[in-house]
């Protein structure tokens, strides 16, 4: 039995990951602002990752019977979608806090709180293809996800005994994609591209994406690098 600690379990990929782990008979702790579903062996913790103090106070309640402890930093925010000079400084800071600083603090807390335990330790960051290329209007999102990739590489270099991965999940049919399709085209010039992905049925389901991520976690698929795209597997 594995014990998962997954952020952003109230919708989309995080919820599907939690349900896939529960279906495997594992324990799941979920972290988000909304507490909107219940299931046996699922423990929800209400938290707002935009608040640094809430991140530093977080304690991982590890179960000694588990064979592996897995942190998945999945919660994310697209940020204020506008060209850089039009984004408010508050929202710039907020996007970095939610997408990069909170995962850094949680990863550090997880490393500290599991130090010396004999269980296998895994830390997964849910990154994005947008970490590798610029999407106009997404400067906060792209830069925070690029930083997240380097966080995964840094953890891998500093803690070789820990499995550290950053995964770009592809284009996934979640509330975040609905939000992208509803953005103001005056601020987001690539809106049409995302509407067409949806129209042409090119989005993956969050269930399919989560099952593939679980194959990586369960060592059924070996990723080529610690930073990788799910579509490349
Ligand atoms: N969907 C895609 O096509 C796609 C592509 C590439 C990467 N990703 C990445 O995949 C991850 C999951 O995205 P998704 O598409 O599943 O999005 P989603 O459906 O919008 O889910 C986002 C999750 O993050 C949580 N969250 C957001 N802000 C939070 C905060 N301040 N405090 C606590 N929790 C917060 C939300 O919970 P609450 O609102 O309840 O707090 C929600 O559970 C994100 O990191 C995203 O960047 C998605």
GROMACS .gro file of N, CA, C and O and ligand atoms in nm, residues 7-15 31-36 44 46-51 54 73-78 94 98-99 125-130 138 141 145 148 167-180 194 203-204 206, ligand 1:
model
  288
    7UNK      N    1  -0.200   1.760  -0.419
    7UNK     CA    2  -0.262   1.893  -0.411
    7UNK      C    3  -0.357   1.913  -0.528
    7UNK      O    4  -0.338   1.856  -0.637
    8UNK      N    5  -0.461   1.993  -0.503
    8UNK     CA    6  -0.558   2.022  -0.610
    8UNK      C    7  -0.645   1.902  -0.644
    8UNK      O    8  -0.665   1.869  -0.761
    9UNK      N    9  -0.703   1.840  -0.538
    9UNK     CA   10  -0.785   1.720  -0.560
    9UNK      C   11  -0.934   1.752  -0.578
    9UNK      O   12  -1.015   1.660  -0.589
   10UNK      N   13  -0.970   1.881  -0.579
   10UNK     CA   14  -1.113   1.914  -0.589
   10UNK      C   15  -1.163   1.915  -0.734
   10UNK      O   16  -1.283   1.925  -0.757
   11UNK      N   17  -1.072   1.906  -0.832
   11UNK     CA   18  -1.119   1.898  -0.972
   11UNK      C   19  -1.008   1.846  -1.063
   11UNK      O   20  -0.894   1.825  -1.019
   12UNK      N   21  -1.045   1.822  -1.188
   12UNK     CA   22  -0.948   1.794  -1.294
   12UNK      C   23  -0.853   1.678  -1.268
   12UNK      O   24  -0.890   1.573  -1.216
   13UNK      N   25  -0.727   1.701  -1.303
   13UNK     CA   26  -0.625   1.595  -1.298
   13UNK      C   27  -0.603   1.546  -1.154
   13UNK      O   28  -0.591   1.426  -1.130
   14UNK      N   29  -0.601   1.639  -1.058
   14UNK     CA   30  -0.577   1.601  -0.919
   14UNK      C   31  -0.684   1.507  -0.866
   14UNK      O   32  -0.654   1.409  -0.798
   15UNK      N   33  -0.810   1.537  -0.899
   15UNK     CA   34  -0.919   1.451  -0.853
   15UNK      C   35  -0.907   1.312  -0.918
   15UNK      O   36  -0.924   1.210  -0.853
   31UNK      N   37  -0.545   1.804  -0.092
   31UNK     CA   38  -0.531   1.942  -0.043
   31UNK      C   39  -0.586   2.040  -0.145
   31UNK      O   40  -0.539   2.044  -0.259
   32UNK      N   41  -0.687   2.117  -0.106
   32UNK     CA   42  -0.742   2.221  -0.195
   32UNK      C   43  -0.828   2.313  -0.110
   32UNK      O   44  -0.851   2.285   0.009
   33UNK      N   45  -0.878   2.422  -0.170
   33UNK     CA   46  -0.965   2.513  -0.095
   33UNK      C   47  -1.104   2.452  -0.081
   33UNK      O   48  -1.168   2.465   0.022
   34UNK      N   49  -1.153   2.385  -0.188
   34UNK     CA   50  -1.287   2.324  -0.182
   34UNK      C   51  -1.278   2.180  -0.132
   34UNK      O   52  -1.193   2.105  -0.177
   35UNK      N   53  -1.374   2.146  -0.044
   35UNK     CA   54  -1.384   2.008   0.004
   35UNK      C   55  -1.514   1.954  -0.054
   35UNK      O   56  -1.620   1.970   0.004
   36UNK      N   57  -1.509   1.895  -0.174
   36UNK     CA   58  -1.633   1.870  -0.250
   36UNK      C   59  -1.660   1.724  -0.285
   36UNK      O   60  -1.751   1.697  -0.362
   44UNK      N   61  -0.939   1.475   0.322
   44UNK     CA   62  -0.923   1.608   0.264
   44UNK      C   63  -0.873   1.709   0.366
   44UNK      O   64  -0.916   1.709   0.481
   46UNK      N   65  -0.828   2.126   0.398
   46UNK     CA   66  -0.857   2.254   0.334
   46UNK      C   67  -0.738   2.347   0.350
   46UNK      O   68  -0.690   2.370   0.462
   47UNK      N   69  -0.689   2.399   0.238
   47UNK     CA   70  -0.570   2.485   0.240
   47UNK      C   71  -0.573   2.578   0.120
   47UNK      O   72  -0.626   2.542   0.014
   48UNK      N   73  -0.516   2.696   0.139
   48UNK     CA   74  -0.504   2.790   0.027
   48UNK      C   75  -0.355   2.812   0.001
   48UNK      O   76  -0.284   2.874   0.081
   49UNK      N   77  -0.307   2.760  -0.114
   49UNK     CA   78  -0.164   2.766  -0.144
   49UNK      C   79  -0.118   2.906  -0.181
   49UNK      O   80   0.002   2.929  -0.196
   50UNK      N   81  -0.211   3.001  -0.193
   50UNK     CA   82  -0.168   3.139  -0.220
   50UNK      C   83  -0.115   3.203  -0.091
   50UNK      O   84  -0.057   3.310  -0.095
   51UNK      N   85  -0.134   3.133   0.022
   51UNK     CA   86  -0.089   3.187   0.151
   51UNK      C   87   0.034   3.109   0.201
   51UNK      O   88   0.021   2.994   0.245
   54UNK      N   89   0.020   2.910   0.529
   54UNK     CA   90  -0.056   2.784   0.531
   54UNK      C   91   0.031   2.669   0.478
   54UNK      O   92   0.018   2.555   0.521
   73UNK      N   93   0.256   1.753  -0.641
   73UNK     CA   94   0.222   1.896  -0.646
   73UNK      C   95   0.150   1.921  -0.778
   73UNK      O   96   0.214   1.939  -0.882
   74UNK      N   97   0.017   1.919  -0.771
   74UNK     CA   98  -0.065   1.930  -0.892
   74UNK      C   99  -0.143   2.061  -0.899
   74UNK      O  100  -0.172   2.109  -1.008
   75UNK      N  101  -0.175   2.121  -0.783
   75UNK     CA  102  -0.257   2.244  -0.784
   75UNK      C  103  -0.187   2.352  -0.867
   75UNK      O  104  -0.065   2.367  -0.860
   76UNK      N  105  -0.265   2.421  -0.949
   76UNK     CA  106  -0.203   2.524  -1.032
   76UNK      C  107  -0.303   2.631  -1.071
   76UNK      O  108  -0.425   2.611  -1.061
   77UNK      N  109  -0.251   2.744  -1.110
   77UNK     CA  110  -0.334   2.858  -1.153
   77UNK      C  111  -0.275   2.917  -1.280
   77UNK      O  112  -0.153   2.933  -1.290
   78UNK      N  113  -0.361   2.947  -1.376
   78UNK     CA  114  -0.317   3.004  -1.504
   78UNK      C  115  -0.262   3.145  -1.487
   78UNK      O  116  -0.186   3.193  -1.570
   94UNK      N  117   0.127   3.615  -0.701
   94UNK     CA  118   0.033   3.508  -0.663
   94UNK      C  119   0.054   3.383  -0.749
   94UNK      O  120   0.055   3.270  -0.699
   98UNK      N  121   0.155   3.016  -0.607
   98UNK     CA  122   0.074   2.894  -0.619
   98UNK      C  123   0.146   2.788  -0.702
   98UNK      O  124   0.149   2.670  -0.665
   99UNK      N  125   0.207   2.829  -0.812
   99UNK     CA  126   0.263   2.731  -0.907
   99UNK      C  127   0.405   2.689  -0.877
   99UNK      O  128   0.449   2.583  -0.923
  125UNK      N  129   0.603   1.675  -0.968
  125UNK     CA  130   0.548   1.808  -0.995
  125UNK      C  131   0.465   1.796  -1.123
  125UNK      O  132   0.514   1.742  -1.223
  126UNK      N  133   0.342   1.848  -1.121
  126UNK     CA  134   0.265   1.850  -1.246
  126UNK      C  135   0.297   1.982  -1.314
  126UNK      O  136   0.254   2.089  -1.272
  127UNK      N  137   0.376   1.970  -1.419
  127UNK     CA  138   0.426   2.087  -1.490
  127UNK      C  139   0.339   2.112  -1.613
  127UNK      O  140   0.218   2.089  -1.610
  128UNK      N  141   0.400   2.157  -1.721
  128UNK     CA  142   0.323   2.187  -1.842
  128UNK      C  143   0.418   2.196  -1.961
  128UNK      O  144   0.536   2.233  -1.944
  129UNK      N  145   0.365   2.168  -2.079
  129UNK     CA  146   0.443   2.191  -2.202
  129UNK      C  147   0.479   2.338  -2.213
  129UNK      O  148   0.581   2.375  -2.272
  130UNK      N  149   0.395   2.424  -2.153
  130UNK     CA  150   0.418   2.569  -2.157
  130UNK      C  151   0.541   2.612  -2.076
  130UNK      O  152   0.577   2.729  -2.076
  138UNK      N  153   0.068   3.432  -2.117
  138UNK     CA  154   0.087   3.337  -2.008
  138UNK      C  155   0.225   3.352  -1.942
  138UNK      O  156   0.283   3.254  -1.896
  141UNK      N  157   0.243   3.196  -1.595
  141UNK     CA  158   0.223   3.050  -1.598
  141UNK      C  159   0.347   2.981  -1.656
  141UNK      O  160   0.401   2.888  -1.594
  145UNK      N  161   0.606   2.741  -1.439
  145UNK     CA  162   0.618   2.598  -1.471
  145UNK      C  163   0.761   2.563  -1.513
  145UNK      O  164   0.809   2.453  -1.484
  148UNK      N  165   0.938   2.518  -1.200
  148UNK     CA  166   0.899   2.390  -1.139
  148UNK      C  167   0.982   2.275  -1.197
  148UNK      O  168   1.023   2.183  -1.125
  167UNK      N  169   0.619   1.636  -1.467
  167UNK     CA  170   0.545   1.576  -1.578
  167UNK      C  171   0.459   1.681  -1.648
  167UNK      O  172   0.379   1.749  -1.584
  168UNK      N  173   0.475   1.692  -1.779
  168UNK     CA  174   0.383   1.776  -1.858
  168UNK      C  175   0.271   1.684  -1.905
  168UNK      O  176   0.296   1.587  -1.977
  169UNK      N  177   0.146   1.710  -1.860
  169UNK     CA  178   0.039   1.612  -1.886
  169UNK      C  179  -0.024   1.618  -2.025
  169UNK      O  180  -0.107   1.533  -2.058
  170UNK      N  181   0.011   1.718  -2.107
  170UNK     CA  182  -0.056   1.735  -2.237
  170UNK      C  183  -0.178   1.825  -2.220
  170UNK      O  184  -0.193   1.891  -2.117
  171UNK      N  185  -0.265   1.827  -2.321
  171UNK     CA  186  -0.384   1.914  -2.313
  171UNK      C  187  -0.499   1.827  -2.261
  171UNK      O  188  -0.539   1.730  -2.325
  172UNK      N  189  -0.548   1.863  -2.143
  172UNK     CA  190  -0.640   1.774  -2.071
  172UNK      C  191  -0.773   1.845  -2.047
  172UNK      O  192  -0.777   1.964  -2.012
  173UNK      N  193  -0.881   1.770  -2.066
  173UNK     CA  194  -1.016   1.825  -2.056
  173UNK      C  195  -1.055   1.847  -1.909
  173UNK      O  196  -1.108   1.756  -1.844
  174UNK      N  197  -1.024   1.965  -1.858
  174UNK     CA  198  -1.051   1.999  -1.717
  174UNK      C  199  -1.109   2.141  -1.712
  174UNK      O  200  -1.107   2.213  -1.812
  175UNK      N  201  -1.153   2.185  -1.593
  175UNK     CA  202  -1.201   2.323  -1.580
  175UNK      C  203  -1.096   2.426  -1.624
  175UNK      O  204  -1.132   2.534  -1.673
  176UNK      N  205  -0.966   2.394  -1.609
  176UNK     CA  206  -0.864   2.491  -1.652
  176UNK      C  207  -0.872   2.513  -1.804
  176UNK      O  208  -0.859   2.626  -1.852
  177UNK      N  209  -0.898   2.407  -1.880
  177UNK     CA  210  -0.911   2.422  -2.027
  177UNK      C  211  -1.037   2.500  -2.063
  177UNK      O  212  -1.036   2.579  -2.157
  178UNK      N  213  -1.147   2.480  -1.987
  178UNK     CA  214  -1.271   2.559  -2.013
  178UNK      C  215  -1.241   2.706  -1.990
  178UNK      O  216  -1.286   2.792  -2.066
  179UNK      N  217  -1.163   2.733  -1.884
  179UNK     CA  218  -1.128   2.872  -1.854
  179UNK      C  219  -1.047   2.931  -1.970
  179UNK      O  220  -1.071   3.045  -2.012
  180UNK      N  221  -0.954   2.853  -2.025
  180UNK     CA  222  -0.871   2.902  -2.137
  180UNK      C  223  -0.959   2.937  -2.257
  180UNK      O  224  -0.941   3.041  -2.321
  194UNK      N  225  -0.698   2.693  -2.889
  194UNK     CA  226  -0.748   2.606  -2.783
  194UNK      C  227  -0.894   2.567  -2.807
  194UNK      O  228  -0.936   2.457  -2.773
  203UNK      N  229  -0.837   1.683  -2.687
  203UNK     CA  230  -0.804   1.686  -2.544
  203UNK      C  231  -0.805   1.544  -2.487
  203UNK      O  232  -0.889   1.463  -2.525
  204UNK      N  233  -0.711   1.516  -2.398
  204UNK     CA  234  -0.713   1.387  -2.328
  204UNK      C  235  -0.808   1.400  -2.209
  204UNK      O  236  -0.829   1.510  -2.158
  206UNK      N  237  -0.899   1.348  -1.814
  206UNK     CA  238  -0.815   1.348  -1.694
  206UNK      C  239  -0.799   1.205  -1.641
  206UNK      O  240  -0.698   1.173  -1.579
  234LIG     N1  241  -0.561   2.090  -1.813
  234LIG     C1  242  -0.456   2.101  -1.890
  234LIG     O1  243  -0.466   2.100  -2.015
  234LIG     C2  244  -0.320   2.114  -1.829
  234LIG     C3  245  -0.210   2.116  -1.916
  234LIG     C4  246  -0.083   2.128  -1.863
  234LIG     C5  247  -0.066   2.135  -1.725
  234LIG     N2  248  -0.174   2.134  -1.643
  234LIG     C6  249  -0.149   2.142  -1.498
  234LIG     O2  250  -0.219   2.039  -1.432
  234LIG     C7  251  -0.251   2.078  -1.299
  234LIG     C8  252  -0.398   2.052  -1.271
  234LIG     O3  253  -0.474   2.133  -1.360
  234LIG     P1  254  -0.623   2.100  -1.402
  234LIG     O4  255  -0.630   2.120  -1.548
  234LIG     O5  256  -0.669   1.973  -1.341
  234LIG     O6  257  -0.694   2.228  -1.336
  234LIG     P2  258  -0.826   2.251  -1.250
  234LIG     O7  259  -0.931   2.154  -1.286
  234LIG     O8  260  -0.851   2.396  -1.260
  234LIG     O9  261  -0.777   2.214  -1.101
  234LIG     C9  262  -0.688   2.295  -1.030
  234LIG    C10  263  -0.679   2.243  -0.889
  234LIG    O10  264  -0.584   2.326  -0.818
  234LIG    C11  265  -0.644   2.369  -0.697
  234LIG     N3  266  -0.596   2.502  -0.661
  234LIG    C12  267  -0.586   2.611  -0.743
  234LIG     N4  268  -0.549   2.719  -0.671
  234LIG    C13  269  -0.536   2.678  -0.542
  234LIG    C14  270  -0.502   2.743  -0.420
  234LIG     N5  271  -0.475   2.874  -0.415
  234LIG     N6  272  -0.499   2.669  -0.307
  234LIG    C15  273  -0.530   2.539  -0.309
  234LIG     N7  274  -0.561   2.471  -0.421
  234LIG    C16  275  -0.566   2.540  -0.536
  234LIG    C17  276  -0.794   2.373  -0.725
  234LIG    O11  277  -0.865   2.356  -0.602
  234LIG     P3  278  -0.955   2.467  -0.531
  234LIG    O12  279  -1.006   2.561  -0.636
  234LIG    O13  280  -1.062   2.387  -0.463
  234LIG    O14  281  -0.864   2.531  -0.432
  234LIG    C18  282  -0.812   2.251  -0.816
  234LIG    O15  283  -0.832   2.135  -0.738
  234LIG    C19  284  -0.214   2.227  -1.290
  234LIG    O16  285  -0.089   2.241  -1.225
  234LIG    C20  286  -0.202   2.270  -1.435
  234LIG    O17  287  -0.113   2.377  -1.451
  234LIG    C21  288  -0.301   2.124  -1.692
   0.00000   0.00000   0.00000
